Amino acid sequence: MAGPILANTLFLLSLLVTSAQAATNSVTCPSDPYLDPRNDPCNGLGYIANNSLTAVAFVYVLLIVLVQTYQIIYNGGRFMLSMVIGEYIYALGFAFRFALHNSPDSLQIFITEDLLIVLSPCFFIAANYTLLGRLASEIDCAHHIWLPVRRLTLIFVLSDFTTFVIQAIGASMTTSTVQSSASLGLHIFLVGLIMQLVSFIFFCATYARFLYKVYTEEQDVCMRDSKQPWNNDWRTLAAALAVSCVGLLIRSFYRVVEASQGFRGNLSTSEAAFYLGDTIPICLALVVYVPFWPGRFIKPAHPYVNKEQKELSISSPSIV
């Protein structure tokens, strides 16, 4: 599923940058873009990006994605590939903030930076959707989820992809020089964010119910790894998924409130709000999987080995 999302991201990015070129030509930019960025019609951020904060965020995300790339190669967990791809896109978005600091009135650079940072969490959410199904199957408790695991995962991932497309369409319209079109684009973008938030809240409720059912009705499952090291205890991974969901949920609420305030709202023009409401929660949602990488807990099935083990258990006499 990461492939179509990535392809659409690249396509929409080229489309937005092209439209931005036309929009830039019709707007008069101030001679000194650093003098009053809040009231600069060409400054998409509404402030001058701080290179020190950008460097910290860029290095932090880059370290996370490099570690997780190593993990996915040597420890497995290819079902988390969408998260790793999203992290590379997210890091690239911060790289464009360096360019935006030097050229704060470049609409093309702003659109590229904004698209990469705003839409990359769709990859992270999709990874968590997939992880729940894998975890439920790993502990043989998929029956505690409302729908069959594969169907539920497909529904959530398709929902994520749909909201991604809606957000991207809205973002493309906000570059219009026609105020009514730009305003409509912002509303469409807000609808996409709200739909994503509602879908993710439903997922979190599904996950919370799943954990409650397992802990109250499956005592053997809860205690099966109690004597194992932490990296072999499924409860550790369950806690990591919960932390990741909290981080992404905070970010989703922030983005909805930010978009509801309009182009020049207090949140959208505040760099502190951007890092507190968006960057830090996302980094929390990502870094939790560095020590608790799902591939170390959930190993790929080996049907032939399992078959031999079952045959051995059937043929071997039990000792009383």
Coordinates of C-alpha atoms in Angstrom, one line a residue, residues 2 47 57 99 127 137 157 166 245 305:
A2 CA 3.0 2.3 0.5
Y47 CA 7.8 33.0 10.0
A57 CA 14.7 17.6 14.0
A99 CA 16.2 25.9 1.9
A127 CA 2.1 0.9 9.5
S137 CA -2.5 -13.1 14.7
V157 CA -5.4 1.3 5.1
I166 CA -8.4 14.3 -0.1
C245 CA -0.9 5.7 18.6
V305 CA 8.6 -26.2 10.4

